[in-house]
Coordinates of C-alpha atoms and ligand atoms in Angstrom, one line a residue:
X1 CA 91.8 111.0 111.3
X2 CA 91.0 113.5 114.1
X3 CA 94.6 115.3 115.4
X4 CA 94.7 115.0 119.0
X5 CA 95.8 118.3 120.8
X6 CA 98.8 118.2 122.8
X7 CA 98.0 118.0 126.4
X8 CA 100.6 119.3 128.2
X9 CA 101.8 117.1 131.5
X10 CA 103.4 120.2 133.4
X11 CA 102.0 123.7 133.3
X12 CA 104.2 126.2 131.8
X13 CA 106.0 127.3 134.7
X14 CA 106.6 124.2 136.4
X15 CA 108.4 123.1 132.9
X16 CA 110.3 125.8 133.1
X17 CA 111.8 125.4 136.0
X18 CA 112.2 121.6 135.1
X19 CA 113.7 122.9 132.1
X20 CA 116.3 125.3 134.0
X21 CA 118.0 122.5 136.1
X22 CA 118.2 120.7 132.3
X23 CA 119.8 124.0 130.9
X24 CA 122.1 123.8 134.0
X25 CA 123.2 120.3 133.5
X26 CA 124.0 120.2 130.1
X27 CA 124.9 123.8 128.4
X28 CA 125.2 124.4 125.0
X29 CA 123.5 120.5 124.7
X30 CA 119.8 121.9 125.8
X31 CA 117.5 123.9 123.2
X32 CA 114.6 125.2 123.1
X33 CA 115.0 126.8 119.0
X34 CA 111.7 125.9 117.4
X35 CA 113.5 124.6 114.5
X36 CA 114.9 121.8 116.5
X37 CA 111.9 121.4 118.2
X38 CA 109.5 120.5 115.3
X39 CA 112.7 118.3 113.2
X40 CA 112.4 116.3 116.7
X41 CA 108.9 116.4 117.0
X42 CA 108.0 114.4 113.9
X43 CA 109.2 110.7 112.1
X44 CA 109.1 110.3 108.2
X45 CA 105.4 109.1 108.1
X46 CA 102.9 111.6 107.4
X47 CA 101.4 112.0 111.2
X48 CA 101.5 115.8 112.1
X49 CA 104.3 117.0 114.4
X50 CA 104.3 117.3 118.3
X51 CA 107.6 119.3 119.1
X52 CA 108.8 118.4 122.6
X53 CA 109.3 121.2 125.1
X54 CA 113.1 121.3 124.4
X55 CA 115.9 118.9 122.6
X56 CA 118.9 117.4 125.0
X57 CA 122.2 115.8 123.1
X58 CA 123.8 113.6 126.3
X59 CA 127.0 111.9 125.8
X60 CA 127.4 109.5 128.7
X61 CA 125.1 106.3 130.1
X62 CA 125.3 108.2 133.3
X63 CA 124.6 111.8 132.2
X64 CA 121.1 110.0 130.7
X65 CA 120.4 108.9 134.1
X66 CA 121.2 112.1 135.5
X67 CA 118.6 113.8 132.7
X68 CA 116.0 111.1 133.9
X69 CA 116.3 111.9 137.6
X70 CA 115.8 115.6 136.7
X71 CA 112.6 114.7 134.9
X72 CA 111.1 112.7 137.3
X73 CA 111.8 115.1 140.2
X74 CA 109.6 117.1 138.3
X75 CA 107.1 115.1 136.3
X76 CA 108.6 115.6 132.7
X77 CA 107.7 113.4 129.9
X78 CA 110.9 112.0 128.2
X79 CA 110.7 110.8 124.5
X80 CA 113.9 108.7 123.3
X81 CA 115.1 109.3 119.8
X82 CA 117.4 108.2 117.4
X83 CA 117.7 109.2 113.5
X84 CA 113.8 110.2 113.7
X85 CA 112.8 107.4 110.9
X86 CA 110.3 105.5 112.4
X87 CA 106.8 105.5 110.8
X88 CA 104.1 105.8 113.5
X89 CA 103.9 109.0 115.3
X90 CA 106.6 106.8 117.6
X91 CA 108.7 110.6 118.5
X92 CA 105.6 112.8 118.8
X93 CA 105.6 115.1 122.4
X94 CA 101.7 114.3 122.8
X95 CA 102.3 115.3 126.4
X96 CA 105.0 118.0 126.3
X97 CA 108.2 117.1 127.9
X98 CA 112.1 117.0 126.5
X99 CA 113.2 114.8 123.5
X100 CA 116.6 112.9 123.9
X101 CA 118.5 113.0 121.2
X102 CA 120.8 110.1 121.6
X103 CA 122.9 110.7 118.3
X104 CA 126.1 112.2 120.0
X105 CA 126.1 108.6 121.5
X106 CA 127.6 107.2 118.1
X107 CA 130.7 105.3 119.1
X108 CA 131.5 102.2 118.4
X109 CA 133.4 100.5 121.6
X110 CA 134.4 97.4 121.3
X111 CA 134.8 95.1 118.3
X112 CA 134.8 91.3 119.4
X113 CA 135.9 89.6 116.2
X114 CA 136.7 86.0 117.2
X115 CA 133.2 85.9 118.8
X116 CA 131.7 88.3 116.2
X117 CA 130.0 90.8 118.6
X118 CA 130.3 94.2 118.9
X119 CA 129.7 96.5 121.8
X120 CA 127.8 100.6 120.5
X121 CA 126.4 103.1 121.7
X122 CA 122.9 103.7 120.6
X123 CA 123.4 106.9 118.0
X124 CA 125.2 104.6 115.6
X125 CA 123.6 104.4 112.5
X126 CA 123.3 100.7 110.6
X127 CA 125.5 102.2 107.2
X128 CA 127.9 103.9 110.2
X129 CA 128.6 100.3 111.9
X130 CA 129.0 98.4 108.5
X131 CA 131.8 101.2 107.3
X132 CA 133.6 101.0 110.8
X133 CA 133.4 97.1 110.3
X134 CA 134.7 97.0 106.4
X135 CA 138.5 95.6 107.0
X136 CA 137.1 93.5 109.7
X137 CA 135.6 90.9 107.6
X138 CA 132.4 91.1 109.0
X139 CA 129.1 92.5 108.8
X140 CA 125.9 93.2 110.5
X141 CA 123.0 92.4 108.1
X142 CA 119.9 93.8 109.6
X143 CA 119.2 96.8 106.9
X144 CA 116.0 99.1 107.6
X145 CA 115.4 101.4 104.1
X146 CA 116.5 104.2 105.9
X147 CA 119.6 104.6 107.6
X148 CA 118.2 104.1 111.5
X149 CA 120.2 104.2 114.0
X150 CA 121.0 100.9 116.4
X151 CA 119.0 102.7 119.7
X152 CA 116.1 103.2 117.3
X153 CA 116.2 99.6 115.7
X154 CA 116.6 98.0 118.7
X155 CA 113.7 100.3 120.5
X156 CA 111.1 99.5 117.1
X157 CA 112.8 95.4 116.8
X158 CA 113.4 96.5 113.0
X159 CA 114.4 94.3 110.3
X160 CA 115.1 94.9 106.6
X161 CA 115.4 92.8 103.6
X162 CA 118.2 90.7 105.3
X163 CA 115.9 89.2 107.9
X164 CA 114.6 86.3 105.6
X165 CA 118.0 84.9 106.3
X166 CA 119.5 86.7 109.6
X167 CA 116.6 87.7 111.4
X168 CA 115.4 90.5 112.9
X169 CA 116.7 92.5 115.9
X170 CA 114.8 90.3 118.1
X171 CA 117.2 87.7 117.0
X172 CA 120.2 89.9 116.7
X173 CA 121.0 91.7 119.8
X174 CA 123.1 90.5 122.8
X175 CA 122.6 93.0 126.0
X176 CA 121.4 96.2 126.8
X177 CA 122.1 98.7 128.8
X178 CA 119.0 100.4 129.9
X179 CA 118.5 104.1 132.3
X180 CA 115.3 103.1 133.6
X181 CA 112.9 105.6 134.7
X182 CA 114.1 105.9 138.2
X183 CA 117.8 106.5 136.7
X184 CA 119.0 102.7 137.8
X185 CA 121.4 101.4 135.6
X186 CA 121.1 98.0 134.2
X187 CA 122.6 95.9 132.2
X188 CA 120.3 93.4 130.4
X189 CA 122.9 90.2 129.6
X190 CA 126.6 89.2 129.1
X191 CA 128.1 88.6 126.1
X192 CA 127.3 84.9 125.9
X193 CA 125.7 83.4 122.8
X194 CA 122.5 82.5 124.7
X195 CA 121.8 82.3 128.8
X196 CA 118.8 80.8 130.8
X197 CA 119.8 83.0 133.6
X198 CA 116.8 84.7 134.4
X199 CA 114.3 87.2 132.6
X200 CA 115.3 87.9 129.6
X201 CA 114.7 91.5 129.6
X202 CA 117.2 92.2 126.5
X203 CA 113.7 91.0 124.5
X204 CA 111.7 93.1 127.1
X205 CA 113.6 96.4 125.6
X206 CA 113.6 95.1 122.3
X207 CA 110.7 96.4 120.9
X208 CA 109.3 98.8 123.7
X209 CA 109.6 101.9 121.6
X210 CA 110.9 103.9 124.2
X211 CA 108.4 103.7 126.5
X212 CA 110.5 101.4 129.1
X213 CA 113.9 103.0 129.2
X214 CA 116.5 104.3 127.6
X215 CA 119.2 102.3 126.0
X216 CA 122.6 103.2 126.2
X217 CA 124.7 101.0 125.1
X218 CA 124.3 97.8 122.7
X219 CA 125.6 94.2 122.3
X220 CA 124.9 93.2 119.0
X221 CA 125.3 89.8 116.6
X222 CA 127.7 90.0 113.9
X223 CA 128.5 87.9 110.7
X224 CA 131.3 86.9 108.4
X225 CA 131.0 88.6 105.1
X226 CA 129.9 85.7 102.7
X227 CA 132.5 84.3 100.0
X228 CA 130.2 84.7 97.2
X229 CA 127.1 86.7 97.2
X230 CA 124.8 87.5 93.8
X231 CA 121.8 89.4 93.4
X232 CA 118.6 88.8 91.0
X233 CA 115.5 89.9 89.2
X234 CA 112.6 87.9 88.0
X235 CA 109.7 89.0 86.8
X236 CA 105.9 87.7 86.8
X237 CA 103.0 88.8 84.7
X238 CA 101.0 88.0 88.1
X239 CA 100.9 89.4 91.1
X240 CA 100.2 85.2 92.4
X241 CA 103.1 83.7 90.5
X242 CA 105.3 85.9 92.2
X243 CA 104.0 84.9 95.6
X244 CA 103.8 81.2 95.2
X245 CA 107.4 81.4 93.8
X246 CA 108.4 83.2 97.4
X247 CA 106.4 80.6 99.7
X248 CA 107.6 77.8 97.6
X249 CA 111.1 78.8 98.0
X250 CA 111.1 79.5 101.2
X251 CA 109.5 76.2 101.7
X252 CA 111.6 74.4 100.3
X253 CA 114.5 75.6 102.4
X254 CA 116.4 77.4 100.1
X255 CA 118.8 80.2 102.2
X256 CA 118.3 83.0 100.3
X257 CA 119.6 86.0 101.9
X258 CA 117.0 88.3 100.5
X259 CA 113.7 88.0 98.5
X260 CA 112.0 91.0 98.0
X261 CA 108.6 91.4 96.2
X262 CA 107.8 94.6 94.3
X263 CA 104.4 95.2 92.6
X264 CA 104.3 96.6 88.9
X265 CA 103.0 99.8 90.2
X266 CA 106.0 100.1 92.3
X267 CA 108.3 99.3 89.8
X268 CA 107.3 101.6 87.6
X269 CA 108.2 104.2 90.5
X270 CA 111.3 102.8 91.0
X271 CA 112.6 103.1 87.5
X272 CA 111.1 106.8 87.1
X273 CA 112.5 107.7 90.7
X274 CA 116.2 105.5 90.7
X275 CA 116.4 106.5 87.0
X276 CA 116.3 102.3 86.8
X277 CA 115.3 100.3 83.8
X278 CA 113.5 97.4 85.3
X279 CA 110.4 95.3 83.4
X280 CA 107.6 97.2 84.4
X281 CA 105.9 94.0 85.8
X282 CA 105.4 92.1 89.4
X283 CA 109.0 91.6 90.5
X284 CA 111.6 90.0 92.9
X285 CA 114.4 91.1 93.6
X286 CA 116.9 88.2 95.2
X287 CA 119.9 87.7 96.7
X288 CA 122.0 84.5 97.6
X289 CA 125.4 84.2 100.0
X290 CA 126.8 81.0 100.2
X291 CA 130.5 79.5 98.9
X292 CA 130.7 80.1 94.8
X293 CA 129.1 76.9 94.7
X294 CA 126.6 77.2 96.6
X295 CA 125.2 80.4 95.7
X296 CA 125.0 79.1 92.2
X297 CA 122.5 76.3 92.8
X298 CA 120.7 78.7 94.7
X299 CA 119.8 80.7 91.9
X300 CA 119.3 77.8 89.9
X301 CA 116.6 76.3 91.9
X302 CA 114.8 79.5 92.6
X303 CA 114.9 80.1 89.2
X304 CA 113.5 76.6 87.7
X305 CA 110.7 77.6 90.7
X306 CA 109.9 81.1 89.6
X307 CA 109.5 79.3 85.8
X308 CA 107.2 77.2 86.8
X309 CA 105.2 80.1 88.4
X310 CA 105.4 82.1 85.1
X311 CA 108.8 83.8 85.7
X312 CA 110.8 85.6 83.3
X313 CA 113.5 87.3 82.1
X314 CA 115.7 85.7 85.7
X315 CA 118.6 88.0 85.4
X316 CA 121.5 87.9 88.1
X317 CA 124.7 89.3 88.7
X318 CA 127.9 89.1 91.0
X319 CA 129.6 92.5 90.3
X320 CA 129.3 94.1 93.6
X321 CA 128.4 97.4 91.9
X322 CA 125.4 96.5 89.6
X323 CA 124.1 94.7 93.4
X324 CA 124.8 97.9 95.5
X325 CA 122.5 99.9 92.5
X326 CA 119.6 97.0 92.7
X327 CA 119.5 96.9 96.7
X328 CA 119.9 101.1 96.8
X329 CA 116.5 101.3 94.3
X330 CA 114.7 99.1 96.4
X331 CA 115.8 100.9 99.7
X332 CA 114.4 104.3 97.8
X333 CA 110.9 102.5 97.4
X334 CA 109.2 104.7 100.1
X335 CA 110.8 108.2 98.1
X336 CA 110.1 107.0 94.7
X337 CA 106.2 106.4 95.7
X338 CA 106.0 110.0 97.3
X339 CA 107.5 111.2 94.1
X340 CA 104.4 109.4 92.1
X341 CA 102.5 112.7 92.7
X342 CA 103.7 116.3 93.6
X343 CA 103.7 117.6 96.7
X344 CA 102.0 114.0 98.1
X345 CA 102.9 112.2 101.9
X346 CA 103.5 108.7 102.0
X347 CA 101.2 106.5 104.7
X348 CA 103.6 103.7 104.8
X349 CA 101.8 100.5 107.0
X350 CA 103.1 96.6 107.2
X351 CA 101.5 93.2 107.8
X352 CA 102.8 90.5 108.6
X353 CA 101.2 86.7 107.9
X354 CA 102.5 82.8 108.3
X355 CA 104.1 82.3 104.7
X356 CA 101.3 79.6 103.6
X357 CA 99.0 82.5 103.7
X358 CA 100.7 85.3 102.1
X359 CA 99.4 84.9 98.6
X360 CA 95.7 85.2 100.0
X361 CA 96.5 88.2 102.0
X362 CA 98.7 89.6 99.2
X363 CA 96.0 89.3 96.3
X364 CA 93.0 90.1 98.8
X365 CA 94.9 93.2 99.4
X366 CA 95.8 94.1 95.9
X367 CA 91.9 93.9 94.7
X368 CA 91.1 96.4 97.5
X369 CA 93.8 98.9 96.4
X370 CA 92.2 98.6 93.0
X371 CA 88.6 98.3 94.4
X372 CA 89.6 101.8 96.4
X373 CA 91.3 103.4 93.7
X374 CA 94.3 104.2 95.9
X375 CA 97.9 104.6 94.6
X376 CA 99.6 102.3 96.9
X377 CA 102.7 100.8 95.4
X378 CA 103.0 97.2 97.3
X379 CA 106.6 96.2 98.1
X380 CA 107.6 93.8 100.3
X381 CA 110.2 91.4 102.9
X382 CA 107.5 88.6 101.0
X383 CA 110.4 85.6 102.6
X384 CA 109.1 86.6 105.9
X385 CA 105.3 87.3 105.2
X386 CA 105.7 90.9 105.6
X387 CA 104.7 93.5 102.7
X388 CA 104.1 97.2 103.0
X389 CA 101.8 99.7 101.4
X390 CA 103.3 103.3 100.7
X391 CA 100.0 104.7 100.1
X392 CA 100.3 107.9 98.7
X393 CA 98.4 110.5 100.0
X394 CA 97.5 114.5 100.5
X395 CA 96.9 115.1 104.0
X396 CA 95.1 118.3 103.4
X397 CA 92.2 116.0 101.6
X398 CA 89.9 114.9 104.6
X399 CA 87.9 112.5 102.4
X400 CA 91.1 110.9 100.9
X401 CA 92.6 110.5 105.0
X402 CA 89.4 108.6 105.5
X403 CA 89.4 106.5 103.2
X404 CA 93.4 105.6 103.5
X405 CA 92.2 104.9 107.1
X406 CA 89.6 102.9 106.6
X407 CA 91.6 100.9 104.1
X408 CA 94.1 100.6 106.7
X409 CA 91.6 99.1 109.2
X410 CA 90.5 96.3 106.5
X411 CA 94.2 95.5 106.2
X412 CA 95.2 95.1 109.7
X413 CA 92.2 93.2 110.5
X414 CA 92.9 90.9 107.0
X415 CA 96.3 89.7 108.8
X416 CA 94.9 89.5 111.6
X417 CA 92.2 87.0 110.6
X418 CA 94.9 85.4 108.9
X419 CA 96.8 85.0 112.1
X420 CA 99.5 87.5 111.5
X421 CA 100.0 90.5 113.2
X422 CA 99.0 94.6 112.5
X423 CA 102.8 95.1 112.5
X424 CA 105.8 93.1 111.3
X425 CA 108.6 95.7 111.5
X426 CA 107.1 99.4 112.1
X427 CA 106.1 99.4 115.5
X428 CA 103.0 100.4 117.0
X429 CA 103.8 103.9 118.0
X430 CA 100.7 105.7 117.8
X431 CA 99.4 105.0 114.6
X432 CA 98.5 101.1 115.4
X433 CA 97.3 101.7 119.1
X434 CA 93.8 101.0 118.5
X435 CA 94.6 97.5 116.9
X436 CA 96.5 96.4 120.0
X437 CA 93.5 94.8 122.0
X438 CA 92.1 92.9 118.7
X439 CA 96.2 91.3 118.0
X440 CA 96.7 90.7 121.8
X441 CA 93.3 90.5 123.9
X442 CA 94.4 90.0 127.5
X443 CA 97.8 90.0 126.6
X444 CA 97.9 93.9 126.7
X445 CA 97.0 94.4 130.5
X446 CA 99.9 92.4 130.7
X447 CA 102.0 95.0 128.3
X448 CA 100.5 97.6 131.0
X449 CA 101.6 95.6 134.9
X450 CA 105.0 95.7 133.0
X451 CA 105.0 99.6 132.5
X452 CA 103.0 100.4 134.7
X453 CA 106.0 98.6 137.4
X454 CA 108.8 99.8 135.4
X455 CA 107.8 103.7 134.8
X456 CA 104.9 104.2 137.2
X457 CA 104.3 108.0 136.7
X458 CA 104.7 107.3 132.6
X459 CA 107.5 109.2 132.2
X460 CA 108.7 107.7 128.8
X461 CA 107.2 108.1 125.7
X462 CA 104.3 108.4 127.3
X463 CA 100.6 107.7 124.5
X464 CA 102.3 105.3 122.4
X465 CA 101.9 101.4 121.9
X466 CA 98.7 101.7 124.5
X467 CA 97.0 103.9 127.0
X468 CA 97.4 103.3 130.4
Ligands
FAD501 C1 112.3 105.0 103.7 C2 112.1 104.1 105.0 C3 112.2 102.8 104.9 C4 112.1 102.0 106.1 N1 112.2 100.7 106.0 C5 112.1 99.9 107.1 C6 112.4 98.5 107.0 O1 112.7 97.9 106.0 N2 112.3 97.8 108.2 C7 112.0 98.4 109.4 O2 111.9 97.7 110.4 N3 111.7 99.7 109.4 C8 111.8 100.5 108.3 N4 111.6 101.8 108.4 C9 111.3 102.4 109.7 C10 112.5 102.9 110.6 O3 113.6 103.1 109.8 C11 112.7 101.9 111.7 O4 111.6 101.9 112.6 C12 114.0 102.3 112.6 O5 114.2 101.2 113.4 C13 113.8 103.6 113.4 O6 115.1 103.9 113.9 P1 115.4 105.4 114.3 O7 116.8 105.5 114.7 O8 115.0 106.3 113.1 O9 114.4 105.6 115.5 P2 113.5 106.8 115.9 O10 112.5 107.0 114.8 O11 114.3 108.0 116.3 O12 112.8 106.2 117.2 C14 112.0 105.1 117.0 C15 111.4 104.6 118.4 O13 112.5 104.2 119.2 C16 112.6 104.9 120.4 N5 114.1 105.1 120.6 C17 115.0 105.6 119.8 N6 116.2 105.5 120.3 C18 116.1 104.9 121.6 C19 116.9 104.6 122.6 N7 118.3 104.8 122.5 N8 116.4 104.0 123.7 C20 115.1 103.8 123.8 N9 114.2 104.1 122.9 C21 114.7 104.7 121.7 C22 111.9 106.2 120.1 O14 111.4 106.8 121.3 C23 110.8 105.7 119.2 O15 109.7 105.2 119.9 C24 111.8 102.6 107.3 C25 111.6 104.0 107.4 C26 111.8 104.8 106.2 C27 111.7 106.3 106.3

């Protein structure tokens, strides 16, 4: 993959002076120290750095909008960001310009218990919001493997392995806040349930990476913790029985909360890595939440399913412990690939496909990993139809980046054809721009009327999702 240069919006000295008035406004919460710089000019996918001009940490809705009307006065590019764990070059300063760093914004306002909602500010991380929420009774379920924060879940419309049974942030949040780029406040909705009052520009943010405005402030879906809750492993001496256990399952309309698909190469990672000793075989990981009852025939009918399919060795558990360990392993899937060989990068990608056609685009897949010769442990939210890669990879090795790339291509165009899409979870960001057009067609010009009337001089996060 050719590197793009940066190309700098401002020349140096009208930055600096944009720069100044920044310094002026916020003190000690402006930097320019390289070290911050490049930490907030990269995400955790291997795409090289593009450090941002200078790092701001506001604290207010309204001292973001005073930020915003300092950088459009002068032209300055303005990059959102939130724990920095997205996967596609979504935080990169192609164009110069300041990062916002909304993690100082980490408060949690206003708990709404009897109509399970709660009101945040964006730099509140998902593990953050569940410990403030642990005496309440209730939780909120949507779980990226990395601990994200709510601004940057809401900005990349995350999910997790929870989604199978809560859905994603699309489904999940409320109202916005939103500086937009002209520093106008909105809000984007109430508190009710649902409203046909309007646009519904709370979806409109959800999902725009940044590049629409800035949230501030979130409304977001809660749930009761259940009664009972148990977790499982089966596992399948093919890659297929495991799949047509999950779109059987799922097709026959049993709630599970989570059903996670690991290959045996990633298993075998997972147990070296998480010091785990799991069958080294194709496996899933479940989970049920129901009354005692209920959770019980659950398990039972997914597991008379997964026997038909070949299953084995169905082990579950209750003890909140031994579930925690199980659900932590498969969150470290992404390190314990890296860790496969020394010194390696990860090139994490998802696609997503209607359930009936997840084993095709699974096992298609699969042959070209082996057909490749990559080592690209395949793990997945296989409930939804959406399974990732983490190919592992040396980014010093032209030949290898080419051919990760080109495997990349055959995979986004494989869902595609399959009538999925080149993204279920990860975003866009840069990394996926160039499959935009084939997923959308027309639909994208569409995507650019709507920036191009909401941040005409592309002030935020400008080259991502498309170019304009
Ligand atoms: C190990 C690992 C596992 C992962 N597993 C999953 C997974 O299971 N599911 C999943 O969906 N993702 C997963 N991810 C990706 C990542 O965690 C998500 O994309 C997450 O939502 C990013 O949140 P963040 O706070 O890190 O955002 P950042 O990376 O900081 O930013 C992401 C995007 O949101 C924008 N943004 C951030 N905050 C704001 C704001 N307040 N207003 C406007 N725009 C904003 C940024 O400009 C950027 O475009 C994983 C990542 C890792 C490293």
């Amino acid at each position: 993959m050719a590197v793009a240069a940066v190309q700098p919006r401002l020349s140096p000295a009208a930055t600096e002076v944009a720069l100044a008035a920044l310094k002026t406004l916020l003190g000690d919460r402006f930097t320019t120290a390289q070290a911050v710089r490049e930490q907030h000019g990269r995400d955790e996918s291997w795409n090289p750095p593009f450090p941002p001009d200078a790092v701001l940490f506001p604290h207010s809705t309204e001292e973001v909008a005073e930020i915003v009307n300092i950088c459009a006065a002068h032209g300055l590019p303005i990059i959102p960001y939130g724990a920095g764990t997205s996967l596609e070059g979504h935080v990169s300063a192609m164009q110069g310009g300041v990062c916002l760093d909304l993690m100082q914004m980490d408060k949690v306002l206003k708990v709404n218990a009897e109509d399970l909602d709660v009101v945040c500010q964006p730099g509140v991380t998902r593990k953050a919001l569940n410990e403030y929420l642990r005496d309440t009774g209730l939780f909120f379920p949507i779980d990226p493997g990395a601990n994200a924060s709510i601004g940057g879940m809401v900005s990349t419309r995350a999910s997790g392995t929870n989604a199978v049974r809560y859905g994603t942030m699309r489904e999940n949040v409320l109202a916005l806040t939103v500086v937009m780029a002209d520093g106008r406040i909105i809000r984007t909705s109430k508190r009710a349930k649902k409203s046909a009052a309007g646009y519904d520009l709370t979806r409109l943010f959800t999902g725009a990476e940044g590049t629409l405005g800035i949230i501030t402030e979130v409304t977001l879906k809660l749930y009761g913790i259940p009664e009972a809750m148990s977790s499982a492993i089966c596992s399948f001496a093919t890659l297929e029985g495991a799949v047509n256990t999950v779109i059987q399952t799922i097709q026959a309309g049993i709630p599970v909360a989570r059903i996670e698909l690991l290959d045996d190469v990633q298993v075998e990672a997972i147990n070296r890595y998480s010091k785990t000793d799991m069958p080294v075989q194709n496996l899933l990981m479940l989970e049920f939440h129901g009354s005692e009852a209920g959770v019980a025939e659950q398990a039972e009918m997914v597991q008379a399913i997964a026997s038909d399919h070949g299953g084995n060795n169905f082990q579950w558990t209750t003890k909140a412990e031994e579930r925690a360990k199980l659900w932590q392993a498969r969150h470290d899937a992404a390190y314990a690939a890296k860790a496969l060989r020394k010194g390696a990068e990860v090139w994490a990608t998802d696609v997503c496909v209607p359930i009936s056609r997840l084993a095709e685009c699974i096992l298609e897949t699969k042959e070209d990993v082996v057909k490749t010769g990559l080592t690209a442990p395949l793990v997945g939210h296989v409930g939804d139809g959406n399974f990732h890669l983490a190919i592992v990879l040396d980014r010093n090795n032209p030949d290898e980046v080419a051919t990760i790339e080109a495997f990349n291509e055959r995979l986004v165009h494989r869902a595609l054809r399959m009538e999925g899409t080149s993204t279920g979870e990860h975003g866009i960001g840069r990394g996926k721009m160039k499959y935009l057009t084939a997923e959308h067609g027309e639909a994208v010009s569409v995507m650019r009327a709507i920036k191009k009337a909401l941040d005409p001089d592309n002030l935020l996060n400008p080259g991502k999702i498309f170019s304009l």
